Coordinates of C-alpha atoms and ligand atoms in Angstrom, one line a residue:
M909 CA -0.1 0.0 0.1
Y910 CA 2.8 2.4 1.1
Q911 CA 4.6 1.7 -2.1
I912 CA 1.7 2.5 -4.2
S913 CA 0.9 5.1 -3.0
E914 CA 4.3 6.6 -2.9
M915 CA 3.8 5.7 -6.5
V916 CA 0.5 8.0 -6.9
D917 CA 2.4 10.6 -5.5
R918 CA 5.6 10.6 -8.2
N919 CA 3.3 10.0 -10.9
D920 CA 1.1 12.6 -10.8
R921 CA 2.7 15.3 -12.6
V922 CA 2.0 13.7 -15.7
P923 CA -1.2 15.0 -18.0
M924 CA -4.0 13.5 -16.9
M925 CA -6.2 11.7 -19.0
T926 CA -10.0 12.5 -18.7
G927 CA -13.1 10.8 -19.4
R928 CA -11.6 7.5 -19.2
T929 CA -14.0 4.8 -17.4
R930 CA -12.0 1.9 -18.0
R931 CA -12.4 0.2 -14.7
S932 CA -9.4 -1.2 -13.0
T933 CA -8.7 -4.8 -11.1
I934 CA -6.0 -3.3 -9.1
G935 CA -6.8 -1.0 -6.4
P936 CA -4.7 -0.5 -3.5
T937 CA -4.7 -3.1 -1.3
P938 CA -7.6 -6.2 -2.7
A939 CA -9.8 -5.1 -0.2
G940 CA -9.7 -2.0 -0.5
G941 CA -10.6 -1.8 -4.4
N942 CA -12.9 -2.1 -6.4
S943 CA -11.4 -5.3 -7.4
K944 CA -13.0 -8.6 -9.4
Q945 CA -12.1 -11.8 -8.4
A946 CA -11.2 -14.5 -10.7
N947 CA -14.8 -16.4 -9.7
G948 CA -16.8 -13.2 -11.3
S949 CA -17.7 -11.9 -7.7
K950 CA -17.0 -8.5 -7.1
Q951 CA -15.8 -7.0 -3.9
S952 CA -17.4 -4.4 -2.3
S953 CA -15.2 -1.7 -1.7
A954 CA -14.8 0.3 1.7
G955 CA -13.3 2.8 0.1
E956 CA -13.4 3.6 -3.8
K957 CA -11.2 6.8 -3.2
T958 CA -7.2 6.3 -2.7
P959 CA -7.2 6.0 0.9
S960 CA -5.3 7.9 2.9
H961 CA -1.4 6.6 4.1
P962 CA -0.8 6.3 7.9
S963 CA 2.5 8.5 6.5
H964 CA -0.4 11.3 5.3
S965 CA -0.9 11.8 9.1
N966 CA 2.7 12.3 9.8
G967 CA 3.1 15.8 10.3
K968 CA 6.5 16.6 8.5
V969 CA 5.5 14.6 5.4
K970 CA 2.7 16.7 5.4
K971 CA 4.6 20.1 5.4
E972 CA 6.7 18.7 2.6
K973 CA 3.5 17.6 0.4
Q974 CA 1.9 20.9 1.7
V975 CA 5.1 22.6 0.0
H976 CA 6.0 21.0 -3.0
E977 CA 2.8 19.3 -4.4
P978 CA -0.8 20.3 -4.9
V979 CA -3.6 18.9 -3.0
R980 CA -5.1 15.9 -5.4
T981 CA -9.0 14.9 -5.4
P982 CA -10.4 11.6 -4.9
Q983 CA -10.9 11.5 -8.5
E984 CA -7.4 12.5 -9.5
R985 CA -5.9 9.9 -7.1
S986 CA -8.0 7.6 -8.7
T987 CA -7.2 8.4 -12.2
I988 CA -3.5 7.9 -11.3
C989 CA -4.2 4.3 -10.1
E990 CA -6.0 3.3 -13.3
R991 CA -2.8 3.6 -15.0
L992 CA -0.6 1.2 -13.4
S993 CA -3.3 -1.5 -14.7
C994 CA -4.5 -2.6 -18.0
H995 CA -6.7 -5.6 -18.3
V996 CA -9.7 -6.6 -17.2
L997 CA -11.7 -9.7 -16.5
Q998 CA -13.4 -10.2 -19.5
E999 CA -14.8 -12.0 -22.6
S1000 CA -13.5 -11.8 -26.3
L1001 CA -16.3 -10.4 -28.4
L1002 CA -17.0 -12.9 -30.7
S1003 CA -17.8 -15.3 -27.5
S1004 CA -21.3 -15.6 -27.5
A1005 CA -20.9 -14.9 -23.2
S1006 CA -19.5 -11.6 -24.6
G1007 CA -23.4 -10.4 -25.0
Y1008 CA -21.6 -8.5 -27.6
S1009 CA -24.1 -7.9 -30.2
N1010 CA -23.2 -4.6 -32.4
Y1011 CA -22.6 -6.0 -35.9
R1012 CA -23.4 -3.1 -37.6
G1013 CA -19.9 -3.1 -39.5
I1014 CA -20.3 -6.7 -40.1
L1015 CA -23.4 -6.0 -41.9
N1016 CA -21.8 -3.0 -44.0
W1017 CA -18.7 -5.7 -44.9
C1018 CA -21.5 -8.3 -46.1
V1019 CA -23.2 -5.2 -48.4
V1020 CA -20.3 -4.6 -49.8
M1021 CA -19.0 -8.2 -50.4
L1022 CA -22.4 -8.7 -51.9
V1023 CA -21.7 -6.2 -54.6
L1024 CA -18.3 -6.4 -55.6
S1025 CA -19.4 -10.5 -56.4
N1026 CA -22.7 -9.0 -58.0
A1027 CA -20.0 -6.9 -60.1
R1028 CA -18.2 -9.5 -61.2
L1029 CA -20.9 -12.0 -61.8
F1030 CA -22.4 -9.0 -64.1
L1031 CA -19.3 -8.0 -65.4
E1032 CA -19.3 -11.9 -66.5
N1033 CA -22.9 -11.9 -67.6
L1034 CA -21.9 -8.5 -70.6
L1035 CA -18.8 -10.7 -71.2
K1036 CA -20.9 -13.8 -72.3
Y1037 CA -23.7 -12.4 -73.7
G1038 CA -23.5 -8.4 -74.4
I1039 CA -26.3 -6.4 -74.1
L1040 CA -29.4 -7.9 -73.8
V1041 CA -31.3 -5.1 -72.6
D1042 CA -34.3 -3.7 -75.1
P1043 CA -37.0 -1.6 -73.5
I1044 CA -38.7 -1.7 -76.9
Q1045 CA -39.2 -5.1 -76.9
V1046 CA -41.0 -4.9 -73.8
V1047 CA -44.0 -3.5 -75.6
S1048 CA -44.6 -6.5 -77.5
L1049 CA -44.8 -8.3 -74.6
F1050 CA -47.9 -7.0 -74.1
L1051 CA -49.1 -6.4 -77.7
K1052 CA -48.2 -9.0 -80.1
D1053 CA -51.0 -7.0 -82.8
P1054 CA -50.5 -3.1 -82.2
Y1055 CA -54.1 -3.0 -83.9
S1056 CA -55.0 -5.5 -80.8
W1057 CA -55.2 -4.8 -77.3
P1058 CA -57.3 -7.2 -75.6
A1059 CA -55.8 -7.0 -71.9
P1060 CA -56.4 -3.0 -71.7
C1061 CA -59.9 -3.6 -73.4
L1062 CA -60.7 -6.6 -70.5
V1063 CA -59.9 -4.0 -68.1
I1064 CA -62.3 -1.5 -69.3
V1065 CA -65.2 -4.3 -69.2
S1066 CA -65.0 -4.1 -65.9
N1067 CA -66.1 -1.3 -65.1
V1068 CA -69.7 -3.7 -65.7
F1069 CA -69.0 -5.1 -62.7
I1070 CA -68.3 -2.4 -60.1
M1071 CA -71.8 -0.5 -62.2
A1072 CA -73.5 -4.2 -60.9
A1073 CA -72.3 -3.8 -57.5
L1074 CA -72.8 0.0 -56.5
Y1075 CA -76.8 -1.0 -58.0
T1076 CA -77.1 -3.9 -56.2
E1077 CA -76.4 -1.7 -53.1
R1078 CA -78.2 0.3 -53.6
K1079 CA -81.6 -1.8 -54.2
L1080 CA -80.5 -3.3 -51.4
S1081 CA -80.6 0.1 -49.1
V1082 CA -83.6 0.8 -50.0
G1083 CA -85.3 -2.2 -49.4
T1084 CA -86.4 -3.4 -53.1
I1085 CA -84.9 -6.2 -53.0
S1086 CA -84.2 -8.9 -50.4
E1087 CA -80.9 -9.6 -48.6
M1088 CA -81.0 -13.2 -50.0
T1089 CA -82.0 -11.7 -54.3
G1090 CA -78.7 -9.5 -53.4
T1091 CA -76.7 -12.2 -52.3
F1092 CA -77.5 -13.8 -55.1
L1093 CA -77.0 -10.9 -57.4
Y1094 CA -73.3 -11.1 -56.0
L1095 CA -72.7 -14.3 -56.2
V1096 CA -73.6 -14.6 -59.9
N1097 CA -71.5 -11.0 -60.1
L1098 CA -68.8 -12.0 -58.4
T1099 CA -68.5 -15.0 -60.5
T1100 CA -69.0 -13.7 -63.9
L1101 CA -66.1 -11.4 -62.6
L1102 CA -63.9 -14.5 -62.3
C1103 CA -64.8 -16.7 -65.2
F1104 CA -65.3 -14.0 -67.9
P1105 CA -61.4 -12.4 -67.4
S1106 CA -60.1 -16.0 -68.1
A1107 CA -62.3 -17.4 -70.6
T1108 CA -61.0 -14.3 -72.5
V1109 CA -57.5 -14.6 -71.5
L1110 CA -57.7 -18.6 -72.8
T1111 CA -59.6 -17.9 -75.9
L1112 CA -58.3 -14.9 -77.4
T1113 CA -55.5 -16.0 -79.1
S1114 CA -53.5 -12.0 -79.6
M1115 CA -53.3 -12.4 -75.5
T1116 CA -50.4 -12.3 -74.7
P1117 CA -49.0 -14.1 -71.3
A1118 CA -47.7 -11.0 -70.0
G1119 CA -51.1 -9.0 -70.7
G1120 CA -53.3 -11.8 -69.4
V1121 CA -51.4 -11.7 -65.9
F1122 CA -52.3 -8.1 -66.1
A1123 CA -55.5 -8.7 -67.0
L1124 CA -56.5 -11.3 -64.5
G1125 CA -54.0 -9.3 -62.1
V1126 CA -56.5 -6.8 -61.9
Y1127 CA -60.2 -8.3 -61.6
T1128 CA -58.7 -10.2 -58.9
I1129 CA -58.0 -7.0 -57.2
L1130 CA -61.2 -6.1 -57.9
F1131 CA -62.9 -9.7 -57.0
M1132 CA -61.3 -8.7 -53.5
K1133 CA -62.7 -5.0 -53.2
L1134 CA -65.8 -6.0 -54.2
Y1135 CA -66.7 -8.3 -52.0
S1136 CA -65.7 -6.5 -48.8
Y1137 CA -68.0 -3.7 -51.3
K1138 CA -70.8 -6.3 -50.3
D1139 CA -70.0 -6.9 -46.9
V1140 CA -69.7 -3.6 -45.0
N1141 CA -72.0 -2.4 -46.8
M1142 CA -74.5 -5.3 -45.1
W1143 CA -73.2 -5.2 -41.7
C1144 CA -74.2 -1.3 -42.2
R1145 CA -77.8 -2.6 -42.7
E1146 CA -77.4 -4.8 -39.5
I1147 CA -76.3 -1.9 -37.8
R1148 CA -79.0 0.3 -38.7
H1149 CA -81.9 -2.6 -38.2
T1150 CA -80.2 -3.5 -34.8
K1151 CA -80.0 0.7 -33.7
A1152 CA -81.9 2.1 -36.2
R1153 CA -82.8 4.9 -34.3
T1154 CA -79.3 5.7 -32.5
L1155 CA -77.1 5.7 -35.7
T1156 CA -79.3 6.8 -38.5
R1157 CA -77.0 9.8 -39.3
S1158 CA -75.9 10.1 -35.9
H1159 CA -72.5 11.5 -37.0
S1160 CA -74.2 14.2 -39.9
C1161 CA -74.5 12.2 -43.0
P1162 CA -75.7 15.4 -44.5
S1163 CA -74.9 14.2 -48.2
V1164 CA -74.0 11.8 -50.6
A1165 CA -71.4 14.6 -52.3
Q1166 CA -69.1 14.3 -48.8
S1167 CA -68.4 10.3 -49.4
N1168 CA -65.4 9.4 -50.2
G1169 CA -63.4 10.6 -52.9
S1170 CA -65.0 14.3 -52.4
A1171 CA -62.8 17.5 -51.9
V1172 CA -64.4 17.8 -48.2
H1173 CA -63.4 15.3 -46.0
S1174 CA -66.4 14.5 -44.1
H1175 CA -68.5 12.0 -42.1
V1176 CA -70.6 9.7 -44.0
S1177 CA -72.9 7.0 -43.1
Y1178 CA -74.8 4.6 -44.5
P1179 CA -76.8 5.0 -47.3
G1180 CA -74.9 7.7 -47.9
N1181 CA -71.8 6.1 -48.8
L1182 CA -73.6 4.8 -52.3
T1183 CA -72.3 6.8 -54.9
H1184 CA -70.2 6.4 -58.2
R1185 CA -67.4 8.8 -56.7
D1186 CA -67.6 6.5 -53.5
I1187 CA -66.7 3.2 -55.1
Y1188 CA -64.8 4.7 -57.6
Y1189 CA -62.7 6.5 -54.9
F1190 CA -62.2 2.7 -53.5
V1191 CA -61.7 1.0 -56.5
F1192 CA -58.4 3.2 -57.4
A1193 CA -57.5 3.5 -53.5
P1194 CA -54.7 1.2 -52.5
T1195 CA -56.0 -1.3 -49.9
L1196 CA -58.6 -4.0 -50.7
C1197 CA -60.6 -3.6 -47.6
Y1198 CA -63.9 -0.9 -48.0
E1199 CA -64.8 1.5 -44.9
L1200 CA -67.0 4.4 -45.9
N1201 CA -64.6 6.7 -44.1
F1202 CA -60.8 6.1 -45.1
P1203 CA -58.4 7.8 -43.2
R1204 CA -57.2 11.6 -45.5
S1205 CA -54.0 13.2 -45.1
P1206 CA -54.8 17.0 -45.5
R1207 CA -53.2 17.7 -48.1
I1208 CA -50.4 16.7 -51.2
R1209 CA -47.3 16.5 -50.6
K1210 CA -45.5 17.0 -53.5
S1211 CA -41.8 16.3 -52.8
F1212 CA -42.9 12.9 -51.8
L1213 CA -44.9 12.1 -54.7
L1214 CA -42.2 13.6 -57.2
R1215 CA -39.7 11.1 -55.7
R1216 CA -42.0 7.9 -55.6
L1217 CA -43.0 9.1 -59.2
F1218 CA -39.0 8.8 -59.9
E1219 CA -38.7 5.8 -58.4
M1220 CA -41.3 4.1 -59.6
L1221 CA -40.2 4.8 -63.0
F1222 CA -36.4 4.3 -62.2
F1223 CA -36.8 0.8 -60.6
I1224 CA -39.4 -0.8 -63.1
Q1225 CA -36.7 0.1 -66.1
L1226 CA -34.4 -1.6 -63.5
L1227 CA -36.7 -5.0 -63.4
I1228 CA -37.1 -5.2 -66.6
G1229 CA -33.6 -4.6 -67.5
L1230 CA -32.7 -7.5 -64.7
V1231 CA -35.1 -9.4 -66.8
Q1232 CA -33.5 -9.1 -69.5
Q1233 CA -30.4 -9.4 -68.9
W1234 CA -29.9 -11.9 -65.9
I1235 CA -33.2 -14.0 -66.0
V1236 CA -33.5 -14.3 -69.6
P1237 CA -30.5 -16.0 -70.7
T1238 CA -30.4 -18.7 -67.1
I1239 CA -33.5 -19.2 -68.2
Q1240 CA -32.8 -20.3 -71.4
N1241 CA -29.1 -22.0 -70.3
S1242 CA -31.4 -24.2 -67.7
M1243 CA -33.6 -26.1 -70.3
K1244 CA -31.3 -28.5 -71.6
P1245 CA -30.8 -29.7 -67.7
F1246 CA -34.4 -30.1 -67.3
Q1247 CA -35.1 -32.0 -70.5
D1248 CA -32.1 -35.0 -70.0
M1249 CA -33.4 -34.2 -65.6
D1250 CA -29.8 -34.1 -65.0
F1251 CA -30.1 -33.5 -61.5
S1252 CA -27.0 -31.9 -60.4
R1253 CA -26.6 -29.4 -63.3
M1254 CA -30.3 -28.2 -62.5
M1255 CA -29.7 -27.7 -59.0
E1256 CA -26.7 -25.7 -60.3
R1257 CA -29.4 -23.8 -62.9
M1258 CA -31.9 -23.3 -60.3
L1259 CA -29.3 -21.8 -57.6
K1260 CA -27.6 -19.6 -60.4
L1261 CA -31.2 -18.3 -61.1
A1262 CA -31.9 -17.6 -57.5
V1263 CA -29.8 -14.7 -56.8
P1264 CA -31.2 -12.7 -59.7
N1265 CA -34.7 -13.7 -59.0
H1266 CA -34.9 -13.1 -55.8
L1267 CA -32.6 -9.5 -55.8
I1268 CA -35.5 -8.6 -58.7
W1269 CA -38.3 -9.8 -56.1
L1270 CA -37.0 -7.3 -53.6
I1271 CA -36.7 -4.5 -55.9
F1272 CA -40.2 -5.7 -57.1
F1273 CA -41.4 -5.6 -53.3
Y1274 CA -40.3 -2.0 -52.9
W1275 CA -41.6 -0.7 -56.2
F1276 CA -44.7 -2.0 -55.6
F1277 CA -45.4 -2.0 -51.9
H1278 CA -43.2 1.4 -51.3
S1279 CA -42.8 3.6 -54.2
S1280 CA -45.9 2.8 -56.6
M1281 CA -48.8 2.2 -53.2
N1282 CA -47.1 5.7 -51.9
F1283 CA -47.0 7.3 -54.9
V1284 CA -51.2 6.5 -55.7
A1285 CA -51.9 6.9 -51.8
E1286 CA -50.7 10.5 -52.0
L1287 CA -52.2 11.6 -54.9
M1288 CA -55.5 9.9 -53.2
Q1289 CA -54.8 11.7 -49.8
F1290 CA -55.3 8.3 -48.7
G1291 CA -53.9 8.2 -45.3
D1292 CA -53.4 4.5 -44.3
R1293 CA -50.0 3.8 -45.4
E1294 CA -49.1 0.3 -43.7
F1295 CA -48.8 -1.8 -46.6
Y1296 CA -46.2 -4.3 -45.2
R1297 CA -44.9 -4.4 -42.1
D1298 CA -41.0 -5.8 -41.3
W1299 CA -41.5 -8.9 -42.7
W1300 CA -37.5 -9.6 -43.0
N1301 CA -37.3 -10.0 -39.7
S1302 CA -39.9 -13.0 -39.7
E1303 CA -38.9 -16.0 -37.7
T1304 CA -41.9 -18.0 -38.2
V1305 CA -43.6 -18.5 -41.7
T1306 CA -46.5 -17.2 -40.2
Y1307 CA -44.9 -14.3 -39.4
F1308 CA -44.2 -13.2 -42.9
W1309 CA -47.5 -14.2 -44.5
S1310 CA -49.1 -11.8 -42.6
N1311 CA -46.6 -9.0 -43.1
W1312 CA -45.4 -8.6 -45.9
N1313 CA -48.9 -7.7 -48.1
I1314 CA -50.8 -6.1 -46.0
P1315 CA -53.6 -4.9 -47.7
V1316 CA -54.2 -9.0 -49.4
H1317 CA -53.3 -9.9 -45.2
K1318 CA -56.1 -7.7 -43.8
W1319 CA -58.5 -8.9 -46.3
C1320 CA -57.9 -12.1 -45.5
L1321 CA -58.3 -11.0 -41.5
R1322 CA -61.3 -9.1 -42.0
H1323 CA -63.5 -10.9 -44.9
F1324 CA -62.4 -14.8 -44.7
Y1325 CA -59.8 -15.6 -41.3
K1326 CA -62.2 -14.0 -38.9
P1327 CA -65.7 -14.8 -39.9
I1328 CA -65.4 -18.2 -40.2
M1329 CA -63.2 -18.3 -37.2
R1330 CA -66.5 -16.5 -35.2
R1331 CA -68.8 -19.9 -36.4
G1332 CA -66.3 -21.8 -34.7
V1333 CA -64.0 -23.1 -37.0
N1334 CA -60.8 -24.4 -35.6
K1335 CA -57.6 -21.9 -36.0
W1336 CA -55.8 -24.7 -37.9
V1337 CA -58.5 -25.6 -40.5
A1338 CA -59.4 -21.5 -40.4
Q1339 CA -55.2 -21.1 -41.8
T1340 CA -55.4 -23.6 -43.9
A1341 CA -58.6 -22.4 -46.0
V1342 CA -57.5 -18.8 -45.9
F1343 CA -54.1 -20.5 -47.8
L1344 CA -56.3 -22.3 -50.2
V1345 CA -58.4 -19.7 -51.7
S1346 CA -55.0 -18.0 -51.5
A1347 CA -53.5 -21.0 -53.4
F1348 CA -56.8 -20.7 -56.1
F1349 CA -56.1 -16.9 -57.2
H1350 CA -52.1 -18.2 -57.3
E1351 CA -52.7 -20.5 -59.7
Y1352 CA -55.0 -18.6 -61.5
L1353 CA -53.0 -16.1 -62.3
V1354 CA -50.1 -18.2 -63.3
S1355 CA -51.8 -21.2 -65.4
V1356 CA -54.7 -19.0 -67.2
P1357 CA -52.6 -16.6 -68.5
L1358 CA -49.6 -19.1 -69.5
K1359 CA -52.5 -21.5 -70.6
M1360 CA -51.4 -24.8 -68.9
F1361 CA -52.9 -26.1 -65.7
R1362 CA -50.0 -27.8 -63.7
L1363 CA -50.5 -26.4 -59.7
W1364 CA -46.7 -25.5 -59.3
A1365 CA -47.9 -21.8 -57.6
F1366 CA -51.1 -24.0 -56.1
M1367 CA -48.4 -26.7 -54.2
G1368 CA -46.1 -23.6 -53.6
M1369 CA -48.8 -21.8 -51.8
M1370 CA -50.2 -25.0 -50.1
S1371 CA -46.6 -26.4 -48.6
Q1372 CA -46.6 -23.2 -46.6
I1373 CA -48.3 -25.0 -44.1
P1374 CA -46.6 -28.0 -42.8
L1375 CA -43.2 -25.6 -43.7
A1376 CA -44.9 -23.1 -41.1
W1377 CA -45.6 -26.1 -38.9
F1378 CA -41.7 -27.9 -39.2
V1379 CA -40.3 -24.0 -38.6
G1380 CA -42.3 -22.8 -35.6
R1381 CA -41.8 -25.9 -34.5
F1382 CA -38.0 -26.9 -34.6
L1383 CA -36.3 -23.7 -35.1
R1384 CA -36.1 -19.9 -33.3
G1385 CA -34.8 -16.2 -33.3
N1386 CA -32.1 -15.9 -36.5
H1387 CA -32.2 -19.9 -37.3
G1388 CA -36.0 -19.2 -37.9
N1389 CA -35.2 -16.0 -39.6
A1390 CA -32.7 -17.8 -42.0
A1391 CA -35.2 -20.7 -42.9
V1392 CA -37.5 -18.0 -43.9
W1393 CA -35.2 -16.2 -46.4
I1394 CA -34.1 -19.6 -47.6
S1395 CA -37.8 -20.8 -48.0
L1396 CA -37.7 -17.5 -49.9
I1397 CA -34.7 -17.6 -52.1
I1398 CA -34.6 -21.0 -52.8
G1399 CA -38.5 -21.8 -53.4
Q1400 CA -39.4 -19.2 -56.2
P1401 CA -37.0 -20.2 -58.6
V1402 CA -37.9 -23.2 -58.2
A1403 CA -41.6 -22.5 -59.2
V1404 CA -40.0 -20.5 -61.8
L1405 CA -38.4 -23.0 -63.7
M1406 CA -40.5 -25.3 -63.2
Y1407 CA -43.4 -22.5 -65.1
V1408 CA -41.3 -22.5 -67.7
H1409 CA -39.4 -25.5 -68.1
D1410 CA -42.9 -26.7 -69.1
Y1411 CA -44.1 -23.6 -70.9
Y1412 CA -40.6 -23.6 -73.5
V1413 CA -41.6 -27.2 -73.8
I1414 CA -45.3 -27.0 -74.6
H1415 CA -44.3 -23.9 -77.1
Y1416 CA -40.8 -25.1 -78.4
M1417 CA -40.4 -28.1 -77.9
S1418 CA -43.4 -29.2 -80.0
Q1419 CA -42.4 -26.9 -82.7
S1420 CA -39.3 -27.9 -83.1
Ligands
COA2011 C1 -54.2 -17.1 -42.1 C2 -53.6 -15.6 -41.9 C3 -54.7 -15.1 -42.3 C4 -53.1 -15.8 -40.0 O1 -53.4 -14.3 -39.6 P1 -52.0 -14.8 -38.6 O2 -52.0 -13.5 -37.9 O3 -51.1 -15.3 -38.3 O4 -53.6 -15.1 -37.9 P2 -54.5 -14.6 -36.0 O5 -54.3 -16.7 -35.7 O6 -53.0 -15.1 -35.4 O7 -55.3 -14.3 -35.6 C5 -55.2 -13.3 -36.2 C6 -56.4 -11.6 -35.9 O8 -57.4 -13.1 -35.6 C7 -58.4 -12.7 -34.2 N1 -59.1 -14.0 -34.1 C8 -58.3 -15.5 -33.2 N2 -59.3 -16.2 -33.6 C9 -60.0 -15.5 -33.9 C10 -61.8 -16.1 -33.1 N3 -62.0 -17.2 -33.1 N4 -62.9 -15.0 -33.3 C11 -62.5 -13.8 -34.5 N5 -61.0 -13.4 -34.3 C12 -60.2 -14.3 -33.7 C13 -57.0 -12.4 -33.7 O9 -57.3 -11.8 -32.3 C14 -56.6 -11.2 -34.0 O10 -57.3 -10.3 -34.3 P3 -56.3 -8.7 -34.5 O11 -55.2 -8.8 -35.5 O12 -56.8 -8.2 -34.6 O13 -55.6 -9.1 -33.2 C15 -52.3 -14.9 -42.4 O14 -51.1 -16.3 -42.2 C16 -52.7 -14.5 -44.0 O15 -52.9 -13.7 -44.2 N6 -51.9 -15.7 -45.0 C17 -52.3 -15.7 -46.6 C18 -51.4 -14.8 -47.0 C19 -51.9 -15.2 -48.2 O16 -52.2 -15.4 -48.8 N7 -51.0 -13.8 -48.5 C20 -50.5 -13.1 -50.2 C21 -50.1 -12.4 -50.8 S1 -49.3 -12.7 -52.5

């Protein structure tokens, strides 16, 4: 103790390192310092401050000190003590016991490595195939014959179904037709809405697969929207019947002109919502769930709108370019191994396709769910911008499906899952039923435009149920998250290759 105290005194003219908070293991004595023992237990210190030495009370020494040395605060003394020690009982950062979790730099490294390795792939692709990007070629994907625009014409015809829904609702609201008749009319309307475009796509030879996907996509969205429109208006009638007096226009529903889509965003109640303006606002709004009074944003932010527009234009060009330059040649090169059923080469091709396919899917996600939906929402002053949640952190497959496409998920919950659960259906049966409906629509959107029925999309969607069970049962945390990513990265190219292979065999092999 004495020696240490002396050393402290000798060293006190060295400039002090302020702001150092490192814990010292060496105190003045084992009992008096803030020391940590080998077993990890901390010994409580009677004096965290440097204890005063007996010699300090000696009058002579005291006098000398008063003459030659400045008086040091306890803080100064402990800082000086710290210089004597440089080791602490601690784990290495990469040991799990260290509790260290800040891997921001590693994440940056991953991004840098990803960019570098893809730059090499990009260069290799350019050297091998030259520049394949051709924006004009895209037009021919939609329009084989410049005088025939079947897909846009089909979309325009969809107005008939919108009008049919509105007029059915108006008749129901005044009681001209019964609920039973209304349900029947909706059944006819919605069934025709799905069957008519698919029959058109299947029979029209001028309809290209891309045009077919576009037209059927619009009709599927319309189907879900009109189904929601039917349900909500029916709920309104139920409420009107049960609470006739108290609810009717209690929130000032002065006129039809103040429904969704009007310049003045005042409250509307049933049946004031049954207007052309209201239904068309809903048809174009970025949601599948109808509501009488959507939350509205106060104004259109021009800079936000322009940024989203720029992103939309940029990312769509990037998507088209990547498909032409990267996906098309990879798929073309995959045909031979698939014909020969060469499994190792098939696997190699599939993994090769996985990278561009996944990149394109991620860009598509941003383009559609962030840029495009926000653009439309901003333009229409539609307030609810929750189009996706943090699906990238999914540790279970069900979390992914409940968070990556919020408009569809919300519709499934509101118009299918919860209604059948309320009827006493078991949770697993209800989830299976939702995935069954979803699988049907996935297959509808792929098989009809390609004019071949292979059920790959259907099976892909249905396989989510056992996958969800497996991941939920056996994997947790990061392992679960990795499993979700792997299923996304590998699952999609498998389905893509299956369809492309079958399409190629039907259309090109038969010709040759
Ligand atoms: C099937 C699916 C709807 C299940 O969703 P989930 O969030 O895991 O379902 P949960 O069991 O956790 O319940 C969700 C809701 O139902 C409610 N619920 C549960 N049991 C209920 C019952 N018996 N009665 C009424 N509501 C009930 C819950 O309270 C919860 O409500 P909240 O959202 O308001 O909190 C979802 O996985 C899904 O949307 N799948 C299909 C997705 C899809 O195909 N997307 C296509 C994208 S291309």
